[in-house]
Short mmCIF file of C-alpha atoms in Angstrom, two decimals:
data_model
loop_
_atom_site.label_atom_id
_atom_site.label_comp_id
_atom_site.label_asym_id
_atom_site.label_seq_id
_atom_site.Cartn_x
_atom_site.Cartn_y
_atom_site.Cartn_z
CA MET A 209 97.09 118.56 98.40
CA MET A 210 99.14 115.85 95.41
CA LYS A 211 97.97 115.09 92.42
CA ARG A 212 97.93 111.61 91.82
CA ARG A 213 100.96 109.83 90.96
CA THR A 214 101.14 105.72 89.77
CA LEU A 215 103.24 104.41 91.62
CA SER A 216 105.24 102.85 88.29
CA GLY A 217 106.46 106.49 88.14
CA LEU A 218 107.73 106.46 92.50
CA MET A 219 108.84 103.38 91.99
CA ALA A 220 111.64 105.58 89.78
CA GLY A 221 112.84 106.72 92.45
CA ALA A 222 113.03 103.76 94.47
CA MET A 223 116.71 103.48 96.91
CA ALA A 224 118.59 100.49 97.79
CA VAL A 225 119.24 101.19 100.89
CA SER A 226 116.66 101.67 104.76
CA MET A 227 117.98 102.59 107.33
CA LEU A 228 114.91 102.91 109.22
CA ALA A 229 113.05 100.02 110.54
CA GLY A 230 109.53 102.60 110.84
CA CYS A 231 108.24 99.83 113.82
CA ALA A 232 110.79 97.51 115.69
CA SER A 233 111.36 94.13 114.18
CA GLY A 234 111.56 92.05 117.43
CA THR A 235 107.69 90.99 118.49
CA PRO A 236 105.96 91.57 121.41
CA SER A 237 107.00 89.12 124.89
CA SER A 238 102.92 89.00 125.68
CA THR A 239 100.34 85.76 125.74
CA PRO A 240 96.65 86.24 124.58
CA GLY A 241 94.99 88.27 125.97
CA ALA A 242 92.38 89.93 123.44
CA THR A 243 88.40 91.14 124.36
CA SER A 244 86.78 91.48 122.30
CA THR A 245 84.73 90.42 119.24
CA GLY A 246 85.13 93.17 116.34
CA ALA A 247 83.00 94.33 114.21
CA GLY A 248 81.45 90.80 114.13
CA ASP A 249 81.68 88.21 113.26
CA SER A 250 83.03 86.56 110.62
CA SER A 251 82.92 83.59 111.97
CA SER A 252 79.24 82.85 110.32
CA GLY A 253 81.22 82.89 106.89
CA ASN A 254 80.28 84.77 104.34
CA THR A 255 80.42 82.87 100.45
CA GLN A 256 81.36 86.12 98.48
CA GLU A 257 84.55 86.23 99.77
CA GLY A 258 87.57 84.54 98.78
CA GLN A 259 89.60 82.00 100.45
CA VAL A 260 92.98 82.81 101.01
CA LEU A 261 93.70 86.42 101.93
CA ASN A 262 96.65 87.23 102.12
CA VAL A 263 99.09 89.98 104.05
CA TRP A 264 102.55 91.65 103.09
CA SER A 265 104.85 93.02 105.35
CA TRP A 266 108.44 94.00 106.47
CA ASN A 267 108.40 91.54 109.80
CA ASP A 268 106.41 89.64 112.03
CA GLU A 269 105.55 92.80 114.72
CA PHE A 270 101.83 92.95 112.98
CA GLN A 271 101.93 89.23 112.32
CA THR A 272 102.15 88.51 116.17
CA LEU A 273 99.93 90.85 116.32
CA PHE A 274 97.53 89.90 114.31
CA ASN A 275 97.21 86.17 114.89
CA THR A 276 97.11 87.39 119.08
CA TYR A 277 94.38 90.25 119.32
CA TYR A 278 92.28 88.92 116.67
CA PRO A 279 89.15 86.04 117.90
CA GLN A 280 88.04 85.35 115.09
CA VAL A 281 92.12 83.50 114.72
CA GLU A 282 91.15 79.61 114.67
CA SER A 283 95.43 78.68 114.71
CA VAL A 284 98.41 79.27 113.50
CA SER A 285 100.73 76.64 111.76
CA SER A 286 103.30 75.48 113.45
CA ASP A 287 105.87 77.56 110.66
CA LYS A 288 104.00 80.34 111.50
CA SER A 289 103.51 80.82 107.36
CA THR A 290 99.56 80.46 107.86
CA THR A 291 96.96 81.65 110.41
CA THR A 292 93.54 79.97 109.17
CA LEU A 293 90.39 81.95 110.60
CA LYS A 294 86.83 80.43 112.21
CA ASN A 295 85.06 81.16 108.85
CA GLY A 296 87.78 79.09 107.58
CA ILE A 297 90.12 81.17 105.69
CA THR A 298 93.51 81.37 105.01
CA VAL A 299 95.65 83.47 106.11
CA LYS A 300 99.30 83.77 104.19
CA TRP A 301 101.97 85.93 105.16
CA THR A 302 104.88 87.31 102.79
CA ILE A 303 107.27 88.73 104.82
CA ASN A 304 109.94 90.26 102.70
CA PRO A 305 112.27 92.39 104.80
CA THR A 306 113.52 95.55 104.40
CA THR A 307 117.28 95.12 103.71
CA ASP A 308 118.28 97.18 100.50
CA ASN A 309 114.26 98.07 99.69
CA ASN A 310 113.43 94.28 99.19
CA TYR A 311 109.96 94.74 100.99
CA GLN A 312 108.65 97.63 98.65
CA ASN A 313 110.60 97.07 95.91
CA LYS A 314 108.93 93.26 95.94
CA LEU A 315 105.66 94.49 97.03
CA ASP A 316 105.46 97.38 94.13
CA GLU A 317 106.38 94.32 92.01
CA ALA A 318 103.06 93.07 93.26
CA LEU A 319 100.90 95.76 92.94
CA LEU A 320 101.43 96.02 89.03
CA ASN A 321 101.42 92.41 88.27
CA GLN A 322 97.32 93.46 90.78
CA GLU A 323 95.22 93.09 88.20
CA SER A 324 96.89 89.93 86.34
CA ALA A 325 96.24 87.38 89.25
CA ALA A 326 95.60 84.40 90.38
CA ALA A 327 92.47 85.55 92.44
CA ASP A 328 94.33 83.82 95.62
CA ASP A 329 97.16 85.55 94.44
CA LYS A 330 96.57 88.87 95.11
CA ILE A 331 97.24 90.88 98.00
CA ASP A 332 94.49 91.71 100.51
CA ILE A 333 96.14 93.45 103.24
CA PHE A 334 99.79 95.18 102.87
CA LEU A 335 101.82 97.29 105.43
CA ILE A 336 103.07 100.63 104.67
CA GLU A 337 106.14 102.81 107.88
CA ALA A 338 105.98 107.26 107.41
CA ASP A 339 108.84 107.33 106.01
CA TYR A 340 107.83 106.56 102.21
CA ALA A 341 103.31 105.86 103.61
CA LEU A 342 102.90 108.63 100.32
CA LYS A 343 104.18 106.61 98.21
CA TYR A 344 101.05 104.12 98.41
CA VAL A 345 98.60 106.09 100.23
CA ASP A 346 99.01 108.27 96.40
CA SER A 347 97.89 105.69 94.57
CA ASP A 348 94.69 103.47 92.69
CA PHE A 349 96.80 100.51 94.37
CA THR A 350 95.39 101.03 97.77
CA LEU A 351 91.74 101.29 99.26
CA ASP A 352 89.46 104.27 100.28
CA VAL A 353 88.97 102.89 104.31
CA LYS A 354 84.98 104.39 104.61
CA LYS A 355 84.57 103.98 101.12
CA ASP A 356 85.64 100.88 99.94
CA VAL A 357 86.28 99.38 103.48
CA GLY A 358 83.37 100.30 105.15
CA LEU A 359 85.35 102.14 108.92
CA THR A 360 82.65 104.87 109.93
CA ASP A 361 84.34 108.22 110.65
CA ALA A 362 82.77 106.80 114.65
CA ASP A 363 85.22 103.67 113.73
CA LEU A 364 87.59 106.13 113.53
CA GLY A 365 87.01 108.59 115.81
CA ASP A 366 89.09 107.89 118.46
CA GLN A 367 92.00 107.57 117.06
CA TYR A 368 94.62 110.19 116.61
CA ASN A 369 94.73 112.95 113.99
CA TYR A 370 98.08 112.74 112.80
CA THR A 371 97.54 109.37 111.97
CA LYS A 372 95.20 109.00 109.91
CA GLU A 373 96.43 113.12 108.11
CA ILE A 374 99.65 111.03 107.46
CA VAL A 375 97.95 108.39 104.73
CA SER A 376 95.23 110.57 103.97
CA VAL A 377 94.70 111.93 100.40
CA ASP A 378 92.44 114.36 99.15
CA GLY A 379 90.57 114.02 102.24
CA VAL A 380 91.03 110.28 101.78
CA GLN A 381 92.17 107.68 104.16
CA LYS A 382 94.04 105.18 102.49
CA ALA A 383 95.18 103.41 105.54
CA THR A 384 94.92 102.83 109.61
CA SER A 385 97.24 101.99 112.15
CA TRP A 386 96.72 100.56 115.51
CA GLN A 387 100.51 102.53 116.87
CA ALA A 388 100.69 105.96 117.67
CA THR A 389 104.60 106.85 117.79
CA PRO A 390 105.19 109.55 120.00
CA GLY A 391 108.63 110.54 120.80
CA LEU A 392 110.32 110.52 124.27
CA PHE A 393 114.09 110.26 125.67
CA ALA A 394 114.98 107.11 127.10
CA TYR A 395 118.47 107.92 129.80
CA ARG A 396 120.21 105.93 132.17
CA ARG A 397 119.24 106.30 135.43
CA SER A 398 122.31 104.84 137.63
CA ILE A 399 124.08 107.74 134.45
CA ALA A 400 122.29 110.22 135.23
CA LYS A 401 122.17 109.53 139.34
CA GLU A 402 126.82 110.11 138.45
CA VAL A 403 125.98 112.92 136.08
CA LEU A 404 123.04 115.17 137.33
CA GLY A 405 123.50 114.02 140.61
CA THR A 406 119.75 112.36 140.20
CA ASP A 407 117.18 110.36 138.46
CA ASP A 408 114.14 111.91 139.09
CA PRO A 409 112.39 112.92 135.33
CA VAL A 410 110.53 115.79 136.55
CA GLU A 411 114.50 116.35 137.51
CA VAL A 412 116.31 115.41 134.28
CA GLN A 413 113.59 116.83 131.64
CA ALA A 414 114.16 119.64 133.46
CA ALA A 415 118.57 119.48 132.58
CA LEU A 416 117.26 118.75 129.52
CA SER A 417 114.29 121.11 128.36
CA ASP A 418 116.21 122.59 124.79
CA TRP A 419 119.20 122.37 123.74
CA ALA A 420 121.33 125.04 125.16
CA LYS A 421 121.48 122.36 128.09
CA PHE A 422 121.24 119.77 126.50
CA ASP A 423 124.29 120.72 125.04
CA GLN A 424 125.26 121.49 128.90
CA VAL A 425 124.73 118.07 130.18
CA ALA A 426 126.36 116.26 127.51
CA ALA A 427 129.42 117.52 128.43
CA GLN A 428 129.21 116.94 132.31
CA ALA A 429 128.63 113.70 130.66
CA HIS A 430 132.09 113.39 129.60
CA ASP A 431 133.66 114.53 132.41
CA LYS A 432 132.03 112.43 134.13
CA GLY A 433 133.63 109.19 131.50
CA TYR A 434 130.17 108.83 129.78
CA LYS A 435 128.88 109.67 126.32
CA MET A 436 126.10 111.17 125.39
CA LEU A 437 125.05 109.56 122.25
CA SER A 438 125.86 106.39 120.85
CA GLY A 439 125.80 107.98 117.26
CA TYR A 440 125.84 109.99 113.90
CA HIS A 441 122.10 109.11 113.70
CA ASP A 442 120.74 109.01 117.53
CA SER A 443 118.72 113.08 117.22
CA PHE A 444 118.18 112.53 114.27
CA ARG A 445 114.49 112.54 114.20
CA VAL A 446 114.26 115.11 116.12
CA PHE A 447 115.76 117.86 114.35
CA SER A 448 114.28 116.65 111.07
CA ASN A 449 110.06 116.25 112.95
CA ASN A 450 110.84 119.74 113.58
CA MET A 451 111.61 121.28 110.23
CA SER A 452 109.30 124.76 109.47
CA ALA A 453 108.96 123.20 105.56
CA PRO A 454 108.30 120.20 103.34
CA TRP A 455 112.38 118.63 102.16
CA VAL A 456 110.98 118.52 98.62
CA GLU A 457 108.16 122.47 97.57
CA GLY A 458 108.15 121.91 94.04
CA THR A 459 111.38 120.54 92.28
CA THR A 460 112.93 121.95 94.85
CA VAL A 461 114.72 120.15 97.99
CA ASN A 462 114.95 121.98 100.90
CA VAL A 463 117.33 121.23 103.55
CA ASP A 464 116.11 123.02 107.01
CA ALA A 465 117.75 125.31 109.13
CA ALA A 466 116.78 122.22 111.19
CA ILE A 467 118.49 119.55 109.11
CA MET A 468 121.41 121.86 109.59
CA ASP A 469 121.55 122.29 113.01
CA TRP A 470 121.71 118.44 113.55
CA ILE A 471 124.71 118.40 111.83
CA ASP A 472 126.29 120.88 113.61
CA GLN A 473 125.16 119.38 117.07
CA THR A 474 126.37 115.75 115.40
CA LYS A 475 130.11 117.55 114.22
CA GLU A 476 130.78 119.15 117.79
CA TYR A 477 129.63 115.62 119.70
CA THR A 478 131.59 113.55 117.59
CA ASP A 479 134.85 115.34 117.82
CA LEU A 480 134.63 117.10 121.39
CA GLY A 481 134.00 112.43 122.22
CA TYR A 482 130.51 112.81 123.32
CA ASN A 483 129.58 109.95 121.72
CA ASN A 484 130.54 106.54 119.85
CA LYS A 485 130.84 107.15 116.62
CA SER A 486 127.84 104.13 115.56
CA SER A 487 125.70 104.07 113.61
CA LEU A 488 122.17 103.32 113.27
CA TRP A 489 120.51 99.72 114.30
CA SER A 490 125.15 98.51 114.66
CA ASP A 491 125.76 96.60 117.27
CA GLN A 492 127.58 99.00 118.22
CA TRP A 493 124.19 101.49 118.87
CA ALA A 494 122.84 98.06 120.36
CA THR A 495 125.83 97.65 122.92
CA ASP A 496 125.78 101.16 124.13
CA GLN A 497 121.91 100.82 125.09
CA GLY A 498 123.25 97.42 126.52
CA PRO A 499 124.69 96.37 130.21
CA THR A 500 128.03 97.58 129.55
CA GLY A 501 126.67 100.18 127.95
CA ASP A 502 128.57 103.86 128.56
CA VAL A 503 125.42 106.56 126.65
CA PHE A 504 123.49 109.12 129.06
CA GLY A 505 120.85 108.32 126.63
CA PHE A 506 119.28 107.43 123.49
CA PHE A 507 115.71 109.13 121.45
CA TYR A 508 113.32 107.43 120.57
CA SER A 509 109.89 106.25 120.55
CA THR A 510 107.23 103.96 121.78
CA TRP A 511 108.53 100.74 119.56
CA GLY A 512 112.28 102.25 120.26
CA ILE A 513 111.32 101.34 124.33
CA ASN A 514 109.26 98.28 124.98
CA PHE A 515 110.72 96.45 121.51
CA THR A 516 114.20 98.39 121.17
CA LEU A 517 116.01 99.36 123.95
CA LEU A 518 113.97 96.64 126.28
CA GLY A 519 115.41 93.61 124.16
CA ASN A 520 119.12 95.21 124.00
CA SER A 521 118.87 95.73 127.74
CA LEU A 522 119.03 92.56 128.98
CA GLU A 523 122.32 90.71 128.90
CA THR A 524 120.29 87.56 127.61
CA PRO A 525 116.76 87.58 125.95
CA VAL A 526 112.73 87.23 127.74
CA ALA A 527 111.60 84.13 127.08
CA GLU A 528 109.25 82.56 124.67
CA GLY A 529 105.40 84.43 126.61
CA GLY A 530 107.51 85.80 129.05
CA LYS A 531 106.45 88.81 131.31
CA GLU A 532 108.05 91.65 132.22
CA GLU A 533 109.17 91.30 135.32
CA VAL A 534 111.76 88.71 134.21
CA GLY A 535 114.41 91.07 134.70
CA ASN A 536 118.20 90.64 134.02
CA GLY A 537 120.71 93.14 132.07
CA ILE A 538 120.35 96.22 133.69
CA TYR A 539 117.13 95.93 133.34
CA GLY A 540 115.04 99.60 135.53
CA ASP A 541 118.06 101.73 135.16
CA TYR A 542 115.89 103.73 132.14
CA GLY A 543 113.93 106.21 132.81
CA VAL A 544 111.68 108.68 129.96
CA CYS A 545 111.07 112.69 129.86
CA GLN A 546 110.25 114.40 127.12
CA GLY A 547 113.84 116.33 126.28
CA PRO A 548 114.18 119.61 124.28
CA GLN A 549 111.36 118.94 121.71
CA PRO A 550 108.70 116.72 121.13
CA TYR A 551 107.91 114.11 117.84
CA TYR A 552 107.55 111.08 116.97
CA TRP A 553 109.41 108.02 114.60
CA GLY A 554 107.80 105.64 112.24
CA GLY A 555 104.13 103.63 112.30
CA SER A 556 102.43 101.35 110.85
CA TRP A 557 100.39 101.36 108.57
CA ILE A 558 97.68 98.71 107.38
CA CYS A 559 96.01 99.54 103.71
CA ALA A 560 93.94 96.94 101.42
CA ALA A 561 95.00 96.79 98.39
CA ALA A 562 91.88 97.85 94.82
CA GLY A 563 91.42 94.71 93.88
CA SER A 564 90.43 92.59 97.14
CA ASP A 565 88.06 89.98 97.31
CA ASN A 566 88.14 89.95 101.23
CA LEU A 567 87.25 93.16 101.78
CA PRO A 568 84.20 91.94 104.65
CA THR A 569 86.85 90.44 106.89
CA ILE A 570 89.58 93.70 106.00
CA GLN A 571 86.64 95.74 107.44
CA ASP A 572 86.85 93.36 110.54
CA VAL A 573 90.37 92.68 110.69
CA MET A 574 91.17 96.68 111.41
CA LYS A 575 87.99 98.00 112.85
CA THR A 576 88.98 95.16 115.52
CA LEU A 577 93.23 95.64 115.76
CA THR A 578 92.92 99.50 115.09
CA CYS A 579 90.34 101.07 116.61
CA ASP A 580 88.65 98.67 118.58
CA LYS A 581 89.48 99.94 122.63
CA ALA A 582 89.51 97.27 125.05
CA THR A 583 91.80 95.31 122.29
CA MET A 584 94.19 98.11 121.87
CA LEU A 585 94.80 98.48 125.99
CA GLN A 586 94.73 95.16 126.35
CA ILE A 587 97.99 96.22 123.55
CA THR A 588 99.14 97.99 125.64
CA LYS A 589 99.48 95.98 129.11
CA ASP A 590 100.60 93.66 127.26
CA THR A 591 103.80 95.43 124.97
CA GLN A 592 103.79 98.06 127.46
CA ASP A 593 102.50 99.94 122.55
CA TYR A 594 101.60 102.87 122.86
CA THR A 595 98.65 102.01 120.51
CA ASN A 596 95.85 104.77 118.15
CA CYS A 597 93.41 105.00 120.82
CA GLU A 598 93.57 108.66 122.50
CA SER A 599 91.08 107.64 125.63
CA ALA A 600 92.88 104.05 126.23
CA MET A 601 96.08 105.84 127.01
CA ASN A 602 94.51 108.49 128.36
CA GLU A 603 91.92 106.44 130.84
CA LEU A 604 95.80 104.38 131.35
CA ALA A 605 98.06 107.91 131.55
CA SER A 606 95.53 108.90 134.81
CA ASP A 607 96.34 105.39 136.94
CA PRO A 608 97.87 105.82 139.46
CA ASN A 609 98.74 101.93 139.21
CA TYR A 610 99.95 101.62 135.58
CA GLY A 611 103.89 101.92 135.54
CA SER A 612 106.64 99.58 133.87
CA THR A 613 108.87 97.88 136.24
CA PHE A 614 112.11 97.96 132.66
CA LEU A 615 111.34 102.12 133.98
CA ASP A 616 111.05 101.13 137.15
CA GLY A 617 107.41 101.46 137.84
CA GLN A 618 107.16 104.56 135.42
CA ASN A 619 104.17 105.05 133.95
CA HIS A 620 105.49 106.46 130.66
CA ILE A 621 102.27 106.42 128.78
CA ALA A 622 101.08 109.85 130.71
CA LEU A 623 104.24 111.64 128.89
CA PHE A 624 103.37 109.35 125.62
CA ALA A 625 99.28 111.00 126.32
CA ASP A 626 100.95 114.85 126.27
CA VAL A 627 102.98 114.43 122.52
CA ALA A 628 100.70 112.70 121.01
CA PRO A 629 98.34 114.75 120.22
CA ASN A 630 100.29 118.17 119.36
CA ILE A 631 102.46 115.93 116.43
CA ASP A 632 101.87 117.57 113.28
CA MET A 633 102.39 116.03 110.02
CA SER A 634 102.13 119.09 107.46
CA ASN A 635 105.30 119.01 106.54
CA ILE A 636 105.37 115.55 105.07
CA SER A 637 106.18 115.14 101.33
CA PRO A 638 106.76 111.96 99.43
CA TYR A 639 110.03 112.43 99.69
CA ASP A 640 110.94 112.20 103.46
CA GLN A 641 112.06 108.72 103.28
CA GLY A 642 114.66 108.69 100.56
CA CYS A 643 115.47 112.39 101.72
CA ASN A 644 116.47 111.49 105.36
CA GLU A 645 118.21 108.37 104.40
CA VAL A 646 120.86 111.03 101.79
CA ILE A 647 121.16 113.41 103.88
CA GLN A 648 122.68 110.97 107.11
CA ASN A 649 124.63 108.97 103.95
CA SER A 650 126.59 111.90 102.60
CA PHE A 651 127.26 113.33 106.48
CA GLY A 652 128.57 110.18 107.61
CA ASP A 653 131.86 111.07 106.40
CA TYR A 654 132.22 114.38 106.98
CA PHE A 655 131.48 113.59 110.72
CA ASN A 656 134.16 111.58 110.87
CA GLY A 657 136.31 113.62 109.36
CA ALA A 658 136.88 111.86 105.71
CA VAL A 659 135.34 114.59 103.63
CA ASP A 660 134.80 117.88 105.03
CA PHE A 661 131.79 119.84 104.45
CA GLU A 662 131.36 121.46 100.81
CA THR A 663 132.27 118.04 99.84
CA ALA A 664 129.20 116.38 101.87
CA LYS A 665 126.72 119.01 99.83
CA GLN A 666 128.34 118.05 96.97
CA ASN A 667 127.06 114.61 97.82
CA PHE A 668 124.38 115.03 99.20
CA GLU A 669 122.78 116.82 95.96
CA GLN A 670 124.99 114.77 92.80
CA SER A 671 123.35 111.69 95.29
CA ILE A 672 119.24 113.00 96.09
CA LYS A 673 119.13 113.91 91.69
CA VAL A 674 119.68 110.66 91.21
CA ARG A 675 117.19 109.16 93.55
CA TYR A 676 115.29 111.62 92.32
CA PRO A 677 115.78 112.94 89.07
CA GLU A 678 112.77 115.17 88.87
CA LEU A 679 114.49 116.40 91.48
CA THR A 680 116.42 119.97 89.93
CA ASP A 681 117.24 121.85 92.83
CA VAL A 682 118.43 122.44 96.20
CA LYS A 683 118.24 125.08 98.44
CA TRP A 684 120.53 124.78 102.19
CA ALA A 685 119.26 126.82 104.84
CA ARG A 686 122.67 127.61 105.45
#
């Protein structure tokens, strides 16, 4: 494995813009339903612990999960800034959005000042995403979830291996997650019927089972007046997750053949009118998913389907506490299939910060919200998210009575369950976030015709070296 770096060294390479919120910015529309009591009864109190548990994140997803499913929650303040536990500990939530790298910048500063901070101001838990996970787990600012926090191999044994590998350095696991994020292709059933004559997931998958077939359907969709994808970035994660080597080896940036294939496809789709020239997270991209959209489908992982796609598919939001049966817009007009290649996208992990004086509570939180099968099942049943418990997900995958009304009754968990065990994290590097962002930004002008291919390549090389001055060479697959 790699040599451990200091966080201050990694901070020097921070980029200004983050294109991916690895999980949805929305929150589950569910009512409390947890049945587990977690690792132990923390309501009995622990005089060894601090009385403030500081939790940092970039959105309220984990906050909502915690307040809904952690059984030791006593009350939540009206502004949701604090949560009181049954043992009297106050959970203080610090939410810093990701815009302009804001979350990481503020987190880095706080972690660098952790040792000198007052006990009740020290960070106890913070959340990280897949693209920059190694930045934090490969540092002294995160604790070993086994040796330091107290989780056991048995506690973690039902989790998907990749969710543990991505946050491990030299065999030491430094974070844990409640979700796994395999990807699928979500398609509009009504458009599929017009283009392919069927909306059956098995038949649609047969038509999209490799990229050559996918391109053929794109041409058919165009002939019918539809776009295959929304914009420039829609297929990026499928290609980038299937690279043959890490983004960076030594001081060399490798632009893999898979990335070149993404560039070729996106340029072709743009020139032929197979997409709407949108950018990820833009208004156009969101509109394309809704009732007026003309796009065949979207590549999405678990969080994307149950949070983002569902939200963008409604003409009006589901009311607070609402359930799936609140249908409007084109609710029920989506189906899912595996698409041309397996991939994953995003995910959130819980880290215990070095210097925390709340390790018993952190252990209980991690065990309850990421290791307890009953809790994992309840989260999936309530929110349709794909949780990090292989036996629980296999149970739902084989349940003939389980399905999503948003997906017209389809059991999407069964498809996710086929992909999740095969996710390969061997090619991750600490530079993934920057390389993923810079390559997409640099080639945007090429896709829209503002610069030629060689200029886009030069722009990438210049930008990546500015972000990471220690990287001296860029190697293009072709």
